[in-house]
Amino acid sequence: MKATLTQLVAAAALTLGALPGALAATITISCGSNAADLEWCGKYAEEWGKKAGHTVKMYTPPASTTDNLALLRQQFAAKSADIDVLMIDVVWPGVIKDHLVDLKKYSKGAEAKHFPAIVANNTVDGKLLGMPFFTDAGLLFYRKDLLEKYGAKVPETWDELAAAAKKVIDGERKAGVADFQGFVFQAKAYEGLTCDALEWVASFGGGEIIDKAGNITINNPNAAKALDTAATWIGTIAPGGVLNYGEEDARGVFQNGKALFMRNWPYAWSLAQAPDSPIKGKVGVAALPAGPGGKKSATLGGWQLAVNKYSKNIDAAADLVMHMTSADIQKKRAIGGSYNPTIVDLYKDAEIVKANQFMGDLLPVFTGAVARPATVTGLKYPEVSRAFWDATHEVLSKKSNGADALKKLEGKLKQVKRTGW
Ligand code: GLC
């Protein structure tokens, strides 16, 4: 019997398909820039690649989330297919919504196991634009050994933090550690400063910059007081250089044993506890302090995995997203890299809590974290945040004071809002 041409082609396709790697794709994933990100993402992405028969390539984005977003927006404008899987910040879905794949078809309801607020954050116009990967909240890292040595306690208020910092700086510098610092944090002019400053403002009862209804609330005396208070730290308990610090700069100083307190995200825990860390075993983690009359506040951060709409391999990319955000991988990343899971049940996992006691102790900090006004301002969030961090940076560098800077900021935000949020 003679085979038709169609039959022959079909048979050839089948044979080809059976060959190992015949349908293999190269999937490029962007999932953070520091050593821990590369290790704890790369390992599991490559594992998936081997199983699925695809090659995985790691793309290292810029360390600052602000630079990362700027670069991505250029790539989207060019409809670039270079990166298939993107790690996106919790404040980005409304900004880059037009360039991401709706993952509902791939998730098949798996998002129901994750924190509902994060899923809601990632859902824009009914589309699930990112699967939650890990969540973040600002934390206070402190040197247990030094607090003990100087008879100071973990600070409940910013005033207590400043007083303890002063005492320990004086003692350590006298003892010969000339460059010892009291408090390091993120005060470079970028998104990280928005996060730190929102914590100060919220903890002084100064609100959330813009409320959930879209009203600009930042020009108020409590917010001004918060920024003025933070300005007093620069050059006293914090080094002047903090005005140019991102997360990794602050961690560098703290992990070298040169600071008493550090404000940072959970990832810093596993690195501080690493075998080669000079401060291994000497670190404690607490909620950030409260301002006068306010309450302890942490900014909500966190990252999602999303698929680039211009990817040439959307199905494979989405499969990798579902693998990386699964309970199994979130658990491994939590134990190894102290990335906070977004799957609610994992907070009851004994192995996770054993590796990261703060995840159990500080659960309310994570569930009660203050969101930046990204959902309400949508596409305009980057402008709003930039205006806020610029105003804050001016106060911290003593070019302005809280009241003047916030009045000016209010005017600027009104302009941005002129055409609506
Ligand atoms: C962390 C947070 C992210 C935030 C960034 C600021 O990566 O998870 O939400 O925007 O820090 O630097």
Short mmCIF file of C-alpha atoms and ligand atoms in Angstrom, two decimals:
data_model
loop_
_atom_site.label_atom_id
_atom_site.label_comp_id
_atom_site.label_asym_id
_atom_site.label_seq_id
_atom_site.Cartn_x
_atom_site.Cartn_y
_atom_site.Cartn_z
CA MET A 1 0.00 0.00 0.00
CA LYS A 2 1.35 3.38 -0.96
CA ALA A 3 1.50 6.10 1.77
CA THR A 4 0.12 9.51 0.91
CA LEU A 5 2.35 12.56 1.28
CA THR A 6 0.38 13.70 4.34
CA GLN A 7 0.91 10.30 6.00
CA LEU A 8 4.62 10.48 5.30
CA VAL A 9 4.90 13.98 6.77
CA ALA A 10 2.94 12.94 9.85
CA ALA A 11 5.18 9.89 10.35
CA ALA A 12 8.31 12.02 10.01
CA ALA A 13 6.95 14.53 12.54
CA LEU A 14 6.25 11.71 14.98
CA THR A 15 9.76 10.33 14.63
CA LEU A 16 11.25 13.76 15.08
CA GLY A 17 9.06 14.41 18.09
CA ALA A 18 10.32 11.25 19.70
CA LEU A 19 13.92 12.30 19.37
CA PRO A 20 15.20 13.72 22.63
CA GLY A 21 15.22 17.48 22.58
CA ALA A 22 13.40 17.72 19.27
CA LEU A 23 10.88 20.18 20.66
CA ALA A 24 13.26 21.67 23.14
CA ALA A 25 13.10 25.38 23.68
CA THR A 26 15.41 27.77 25.45
CA ILE A 27 13.56 29.54 28.23
CA THR A 28 15.13 32.62 29.71
CA ILE A 29 14.11 33.52 33.24
CA SER A 30 14.78 36.70 35.16
CA CYS A 31 14.52 36.11 38.88
CA GLY A 32 16.61 38.53 40.86
CA SER A 33 20.16 39.78 40.90
CA ASN A 34 21.84 38.90 44.16
CA ALA A 35 23.78 35.70 44.78
CA ALA A 36 20.91 34.14 46.73
CA ASP A 37 18.37 34.91 43.99
CA LEU A 38 20.57 33.30 41.38
CA GLU A 39 21.25 30.26 43.51
CA TRP A 40 17.73 29.59 44.79
CA CYS A 41 16.03 30.35 41.52
CA GLY A 42 18.59 28.94 39.10
CA LYS A 43 18.83 25.56 40.77
CA TYR A 44 15.11 24.78 40.53
CA ALA A 45 14.59 26.34 37.13
CA GLU A 46 17.36 24.12 35.74
CA GLU A 47 15.86 21.08 37.44
CA TRP A 48 12.60 21.83 35.65
CA GLY A 49 14.47 22.30 32.37
CA LYS A 50 16.08 18.87 32.59
CA LYS A 51 12.75 17.19 33.27
CA ALA A 52 10.83 19.12 30.65
CA GLY A 53 13.58 18.79 28.04
CA HIS A 54 14.19 22.52 27.77
CA THR A 55 17.27 24.62 28.23
CA VAL A 56 17.03 27.28 30.93
CA LYS A 57 19.00 30.49 30.71
CA MET A 58 19.28 32.89 33.62
CA TYR A 59 18.98 36.61 32.96
CA THR A 60 20.37 38.88 35.67
CA PRO A 61 18.33 42.07 36.01
CA PRO A 62 19.70 45.30 37.55
CA ALA A 63 19.82 45.20 41.36
CA SER A 64 17.52 48.19 41.82
CA THR A 65 13.87 47.43 41.13
CA THR A 66 13.58 50.93 39.64
CA ASP A 67 16.30 50.21 37.03
CA ASN A 68 14.88 46.75 36.47
CA LEU A 69 11.47 48.20 35.58
CA ALA A 70 12.96 50.87 33.30
CA LEU A 71 14.85 48.24 31.32
CA LEU A 72 11.83 45.97 31.05
CA ARG A 73 9.68 48.80 29.75
CA GLN A 74 12.22 49.40 26.98
CA GLN A 75 12.11 45.71 26.10
CA PHE A 76 8.32 45.70 26.04
CA ALA A 77 8.30 48.78 23.81
CA ALA A 78 10.45 46.81 21.36
CA LYS A 79 8.21 43.72 21.80
CA SER A 80 11.35 41.84 22.76
CA ALA A 81 11.11 38.07 23.23
CA ASP A 82 14.48 37.91 25.01
CA ILE A 83 13.11 37.09 28.46
CA ASP A 84 10.32 34.51 28.70
CA VAL A 85 9.70 34.41 32.45
CA LEU A 86 9.88 37.64 34.41
CA MET A 87 10.03 38.16 38.12
CA ILE A 88 7.82 41.18 38.71
CA ASP A 89 7.57 43.43 41.74
CA VAL A 90 4.30 43.59 43.69
CA VAL A 91 3.91 47.22 42.56
CA TRP A 92 4.21 46.50 38.83
CA PRO A 93 1.10 44.63 37.63
CA GLY A 94 -0.86 47.82 36.93
CA VAL A 95 2.14 49.35 35.18
CA ILE A 96 3.06 46.54 32.76
CA LYS A 97 -0.34 44.83 32.47
CA ASP A 98 -0.44 45.09 28.67
CA HIS A 99 2.67 42.98 28.21
CA LEU A 100 1.92 39.93 30.33
CA VAL A 101 0.11 36.67 29.64
CA ASP A 102 -3.09 35.81 31.55
CA LEU A 103 -2.00 32.76 33.54
CA LYS A 104 -5.50 31.53 34.47
CA LYS A 105 -5.43 28.91 31.70
CA TYR A 106 -2.23 27.47 33.17
CA SER A 107 -2.80 27.87 36.90
CA LYS A 108 -6.05 25.90 36.90
CA GLY A 109 -7.01 27.45 40.22
CA ALA A 110 -3.65 26.89 41.98
CA GLU A 111 -3.70 30.57 43.01
CA ALA A 112 -6.44 29.78 45.54
CA LYS A 113 -3.75 28.41 47.89
CA HIS A 114 -1.85 31.73 47.95
CA PHE A 115 -2.52 34.84 50.06
CA PRO A 116 -5.74 36.27 48.58
CA ALA A 117 -4.48 39.87 48.84
CA ILE A 118 -1.48 39.05 46.64
CA VAL A 119 -3.62 37.22 44.10
CA ALA A 120 -5.96 40.24 44.02
CA ASN A 121 -2.95 42.52 43.56
CA ASN A 122 -1.79 40.41 40.61
CA THR A 123 -5.20 40.32 38.96
CA VAL A 124 -5.83 43.23 36.63
CA ASP A 125 -9.00 43.49 34.52
CA GLY A 126 -9.84 39.91 35.47
CA LYS A 127 -6.50 38.57 34.22
CA LEU A 128 -4.03 36.77 36.48
CA LEU A 129 -0.80 38.46 35.41
CA GLY A 130 1.59 36.89 37.89
CA MET A 131 1.76 33.85 40.13
CA PRO A 132 2.91 34.84 43.65
CA PHE A 133 6.53 33.71 44.14
CA PHE A 134 7.54 35.17 47.51
CA THR A 135 6.29 37.92 49.76
CA ASP A 136 8.28 40.56 51.60
CA ALA A 137 7.84 42.93 54.50
CA GLY A 138 10.36 45.34 55.99
CA LEU A 139 12.03 43.89 59.12
CA LEU A 140 14.42 45.07 61.80
CA PHE A 141 17.57 42.96 61.99
CA TYR A 142 19.61 43.46 65.15
CA ARG A 143 22.79 42.21 66.77
CA LYS A 144 21.67 40.13 69.76
CA ASP A 145 25.19 39.95 71.17
CA LEU A 146 25.71 43.72 71.16
CA LEU A 147 22.32 44.57 72.65
CA GLU A 148 23.17 42.18 75.44
CA LYS A 149 26.70 43.54 75.89
CA TYR A 150 25.36 47.09 76.32
CA GLY A 151 22.27 46.15 78.32
CA ALA A 152 19.91 47.49 75.66
CA LYS A 153 16.67 45.85 74.55
CA VAL A 154 15.08 45.33 71.16
CA PRO A 155 13.54 48.74 70.41
CA GLU A 156 9.79 49.17 70.41
CA THR A 157 9.96 52.79 69.22
CA TRP A 158 12.20 54.79 66.89
CA ASP A 159 13.40 56.82 69.88
CA GLU A 160 14.50 53.64 71.62
CA LEU A 161 16.27 52.54 68.46
CA ALA A 162 18.16 55.85 68.23
CA ALA A 163 19.12 55.73 71.92
CA ALA A 164 20.39 52.13 71.75
CA ALA A 165 22.27 52.89 68.53
CA LYS A 166 23.98 55.89 70.13
CA LYS A 167 25.04 53.92 73.17
CA VAL A 168 26.48 51.03 71.17
CA ILE A 169 28.22 53.30 68.64
CA ASP A 170 29.93 55.18 71.46
CA GLY A 171 31.08 51.97 73.11
CA GLU A 172 32.23 50.18 69.96
CA ARG A 173 34.06 53.19 68.57
CA LYS A 174 35.83 53.67 71.88
CA ALA A 175 36.76 50.01 71.75
CA GLY A 176 38.47 50.65 68.41
CA VAL A 177 35.82 49.87 65.75
CA ALA A 178 36.14 53.32 64.21
CA ASP A 179 33.56 52.81 61.47
CA PHE A 180 30.89 51.15 63.60
CA GLN A 181 27.34 52.28 62.68
CA GLY A 182 24.06 52.26 64.56
CA PHE A 183 21.47 51.81 61.84
CA VAL A 184 21.67 51.04 58.12
CA PHE A 185 18.76 51.06 55.70
CA GLN A 186 17.83 52.00 52.11
CA ALA A 187 17.92 55.74 51.41
CA LYS A 188 19.15 55.97 47.84
CA ALA A 189 16.71 57.84 45.57
CA TYR A 190 14.81 54.76 44.27
CA GLU A 191 11.85 52.50 45.04
CA GLY A 192 13.57 51.08 48.12
CA LEU A 193 13.45 54.52 49.75
CA THR A 194 9.72 54.70 49.07
CA CYS A 195 9.41 51.43 51.02
CA ASP A 196 11.49 52.60 54.00
CA ALA A 197 9.88 56.03 54.15
CA LEU A 198 6.36 54.62 53.94
CA GLU A 199 7.22 52.58 57.03
CA TRP A 200 8.35 55.69 58.91
CA VAL A 201 5.28 57.66 57.83
CA ALA A 202 2.79 54.88 58.58
CA SER A 203 4.45 54.18 61.94
CA PHE A 204 3.98 57.84 62.92
CA GLY A 205 0.28 57.66 62.01
CA GLY A 206 0.89 59.64 58.82
CA GLY A 207 -1.10 57.39 56.49
CA GLU A 208 -0.15 55.70 53.23
CA ILE A 209 0.70 58.62 50.85
CA ILE A 210 -2.52 58.09 48.90
CA ASP A 211 -5.49 56.33 50.47
CA LYS A 212 -7.38 53.41 48.97
CA ALA A 213 -9.96 55.81 47.48
CA GLY A 214 -7.22 57.72 45.64
CA ASN A 215 -7.08 60.80 47.90
CA ILE A 216 -3.65 62.34 48.38
CA THR A 217 -3.10 62.24 52.15
CA ILE A 218 0.66 62.63 52.50
CA ASN A 219 0.73 66.35 53.44
CA ASN A 220 0.08 65.98 57.18
CA PRO A 221 2.05 66.79 60.36
CA ASN A 222 2.64 63.17 61.39
CA ALA A 223 4.18 62.35 58.03
CA ALA A 224 6.34 65.49 58.21
CA LYS A 225 7.47 64.53 61.71
CA ALA A 226 8.38 61.05 60.51
CA LEU A 227 10.63 62.39 57.75
CA ASP A 228 12.19 64.99 60.04
CA THR A 229 12.94 62.26 62.58
CA ALA A 230 14.58 60.07 59.95
CA ALA A 231 16.69 63.06 58.86
CA THR A 232 18.16 63.28 62.37
CA TRP A 233 19.60 59.76 61.96
CA ILE A 234 21.78 60.68 58.97
CA GLY A 235 25.34 61.35 60.03
CA THR A 236 24.55 60.46 63.65
CA ILE A 237 23.37 56.88 64.08
CA ALA A 238 23.48 56.17 60.32
CA PRO A 239 26.41 56.87 58.01
CA GLY A 240 26.04 59.78 55.56
CA GLY A 241 26.59 57.21 52.82
CA VAL A 242 23.21 55.64 53.56
CA LEU A 243 21.77 58.27 51.19
CA ASN A 244 23.22 56.10 48.47
CA TYR A 245 22.40 52.67 49.89
CA GLY A 246 20.22 49.99 48.34
CA GLU A 247 19.41 46.68 50.04
CA GLU A 248 22.75 45.05 49.32
CA ASP A 249 24.77 48.07 50.48
CA ALA A 250 23.03 48.02 53.84
CA ARG A 251 23.48 44.27 54.10
CA GLY A 252 27.17 44.56 53.29
CA VAL A 253 27.78 46.83 56.29
CA PHE A 254 25.58 44.83 58.65
CA GLN A 255 26.91 41.44 57.61
CA ASN A 256 30.48 42.67 58.02
CA GLY A 257 29.64 43.23 61.65
CA LYS A 258 29.73 47.00 61.32
CA ALA A 259 26.19 47.95 62.35
CA LEU A 260 23.85 47.32 65.27
CA PHE A 261 20.54 47.56 63.37
CA MET A 262 19.53 47.05 59.77
CA ARG A 263 16.22 47.51 58.03
CA ASN A 264 15.93 44.94 55.26
CA TRP A 265 13.77 42.23 53.69
CA PRO A 266 13.67 38.56 54.81
CA TYR A 267 16.24 37.37 52.24
CA ALA A 268 18.95 38.92 54.43
CA TRP A 269 18.32 36.30 57.13
CA SER A 270 19.67 33.26 55.29
CA LEU A 271 22.72 35.23 54.16
CA ALA A 272 23.44 36.47 57.69
CA GLN A 273 23.24 32.85 58.87
CA ALA A 274 25.47 31.45 56.10
CA PRO A 275 28.50 29.42 57.27
CA ASP A 276 30.94 32.12 56.19
CA SER A 277 28.95 35.03 57.68
CA PRO A 278 30.87 36.96 60.36
CA ILE A 279 27.59 37.54 62.24
CA LYS A 280 26.22 33.98 62.07
CA GLY A 281 24.32 33.18 65.27
CA LYS A 282 24.39 36.78 66.47
CA VAL A 283 21.35 38.15 64.67
CA GLY A 284 17.77 38.64 65.77
CA VAL A 285 14.76 39.75 63.73
CA ALA A 286 11.89 41.91 64.97
CA ALA A 287 9.11 44.14 63.70
CA LEU A 288 10.25 47.67 62.88
CA PRO A 289 9.66 50.20 65.69
CA ALA A 290 6.63 52.45 66.11
CA GLY A 291 6.54 56.25 66.07
CA PRO A 292 4.97 58.35 68.82
CA GLY A 293 1.27 57.57 68.90
CA GLY A 294 1.57 55.41 65.79
CA LYS A 295 2.01 51.69 65.34
CA LYS A 296 4.71 49.36 64.08
CA SER A 297 4.49 49.27 60.30
CA ALA A 298 6.13 47.28 57.53
CA THR A 299 5.86 47.93 53.83
CA LEU A 300 4.52 45.08 51.75
CA GLY A 301 6.95 43.91 49.11
CA GLY A 302 7.28 40.74 47.15
CA TRP A 303 7.70 39.23 43.74
CA GLN A 304 5.61 37.30 41.24
CA LEU A 305 6.52 35.21 38.22
CA ALA A 306 4.95 36.32 34.97
CA VAL A 307 5.17 35.39 31.29
CA ASN A 308 6.21 37.91 28.67
CA LYS A 309 3.43 38.25 26.07
CA TYR A 310 6.07 38.49 23.32
CA SER A 311 7.74 35.20 24.33
CA LYS A 312 8.06 32.63 21.53
CA ASN A 313 7.46 29.82 24.03
CA ILE A 314 4.52 30.89 26.14
CA ASP A 315 3.33 27.39 27.08
CA ALA A 316 6.74 26.22 28.28
CA ALA A 317 7.33 29.53 30.08
CA ALA A 318 3.99 29.23 31.89
CA ASP A 319 4.84 25.66 32.87
CA LEU A 320 8.08 26.90 34.44
CA VAL A 321 6.14 29.60 36.33
CA MET A 322 3.76 27.01 37.76
CA HIS A 323 6.68 24.80 38.79
CA MET A 324 8.63 27.60 40.48
CA THR A 325 5.62 28.89 42.42
CA SER A 326 4.49 25.43 43.59
CA ALA A 327 4.43 24.49 47.28
CA ASP A 328 7.39 22.16 46.83
CA ILE A 329 9.71 24.84 45.42
CA GLN A 330 8.43 27.59 47.74
CA LYS A 331 9.25 25.33 50.67
CA LYS A 332 12.77 24.65 49.44
CA ARG A 333 13.36 28.34 48.76
CA ALA A 334 12.05 29.26 52.20
CA ILE A 335 14.32 26.79 53.98
CA GLY A 336 17.41 27.54 51.91
CA GLY A 337 17.05 31.21 51.01
CA SER A 338 14.57 32.57 53.61
CA TYR A 339 12.12 33.66 50.93
CA ASN A 340 8.71 34.04 52.51
CA PRO A 341 6.19 31.70 50.91
CA THR A 342 2.97 33.05 49.46
CA ILE A 343 1.15 29.77 50.08
CA VAL A 344 -0.74 30.19 53.33
CA ASP A 345 -0.35 26.60 54.57
CA LEU A 346 3.45 26.74 54.37
CA TYR A 347 3.52 29.02 57.42
CA LYS A 348 2.50 25.97 59.45
CA ASP A 349 5.35 23.88 58.02
CA ALA A 350 7.66 22.91 60.89
CA GLU A 351 10.80 22.75 58.76
CA ILE A 352 10.22 26.21 57.34
CA VAL A 353 9.58 27.75 60.74
CA LYS A 354 12.61 25.96 62.19
CA ALA A 355 14.87 27.48 59.54
CA ASN A 356 13.24 30.91 59.84
CA GLN A 357 11.79 31.46 63.27
CA PHE A 358 10.76 35.00 62.31
CA MET A 359 8.33 33.66 59.71
CA GLY A 360 6.29 32.09 62.49
CA ASP A 361 6.83 34.79 65.13
CA LEU A 362 6.20 37.70 62.81
CA LEU A 363 3.35 36.30 60.74
CA PRO A 364 1.13 39.32 61.58
CA VAL A 365 3.85 41.60 60.18
CA PHE A 366 3.56 39.82 56.84
CA THR A 367 -0.20 39.62 56.75
CA GLY A 368 -0.67 43.18 58.04
CA ALA A 369 1.96 44.91 55.90
CA VAL A 370 1.13 48.32 54.41
CA ALA A 371 0.75 48.32 50.63
CA ARG A 372 2.19 51.09 48.51
CA PRO A 373 -0.54 52.94 46.58
CA ALA A 374 0.12 50.99 43.37
CA THR A 375 -3.30 49.50 42.73
CA VAL A 376 -5.15 52.81 43.05
CA THR A 377 -2.67 54.79 40.92
CA GLY A 378 -2.16 52.07 38.26
CA LEU A 379 0.00 53.25 35.37
CA LYS A 380 0.97 56.37 37.29
CA TYR A 381 2.47 54.56 40.26
CA PRO A 382 6.11 54.98 39.12
CA GLU A 383 5.61 58.76 38.93
CA VAL A 384 3.94 58.85 42.34
CA SER A 385 6.67 56.80 43.94
CA ARG A 386 9.44 58.84 42.34
CA ALA A 387 7.87 62.08 43.63
CA PHE A 388 7.66 60.58 47.13
CA TRP A 389 11.22 59.25 47.25
CA ASP A 390 12.56 62.52 45.82
CA ALA A 391 10.77 64.52 48.53
CA THR A 392 12.07 62.14 51.18
CA HIS A 393 15.61 62.25 49.84
CA GLU A 394 15.56 66.06 50.00
CA VAL A 395 14.56 65.95 53.66
CA LEU A 396 17.14 63.30 54.52
CA SER A 397 19.89 65.30 52.81
CA LYS A 398 18.72 68.43 54.69
CA LYS A 399 17.85 70.33 51.53
CA SER A 400 14.31 70.70 52.84
CA ASN A 401 12.25 69.85 55.90
CA GLY A 402 9.28 67.54 56.29
CA ALA A 403 6.54 70.18 56.18
CA ASP A 404 7.90 72.06 53.15
CA ALA A 405 8.82 68.93 51.22
CA LEU A 406 5.39 67.35 51.76
CA LYS A 407 3.53 70.49 50.77
CA LYS A 408 5.49 70.56 47.53
CA LEU A 409 4.94 66.83 47.08
CA GLU A 410 1.19 67.27 47.47
CA GLY A 411 1.23 69.86 44.68
CA LYS A 412 3.20 67.53 42.43
CA LEU A 413 0.91 64.58 43.11
CA LYS A 414 -2.15 66.72 42.35
CA GLN A 415 -0.59 67.48 38.98
CA VAL A 416 0.04 63.81 38.31
CA LYS A 417 -3.58 63.10 39.26
CA ARG A 418 -4.99 65.86 37.03
CA THR A 419 -6.00 63.38 34.36
CA GLY A 420 -7.08 60.86 37.02
CA TRP A 421 -5.33 57.86 38.44
C1 GLC B 1 12.08 44.32 47.67
C2 GLC B 1 10.57 44.20 47.67
C3 GLC B 1 9.98 44.98 46.53
C4 GLC B 1 10.45 46.42 46.60
C5 GLC B 1 11.96 46.47 46.58
C6 GLC B 1 12.45 47.89 46.78
O1 GLC B 1 12.63 43.64 46.59
O2 GLC B 1 10.17 42.88 47.59
O3 GLC B 1 8.58 44.93 46.57
O4 GLC B 1 9.92 47.20 45.57
O5 GLC B 1 12.50 45.67 47.60
O6 GLC B 1 13.82 47.98 46.67
#
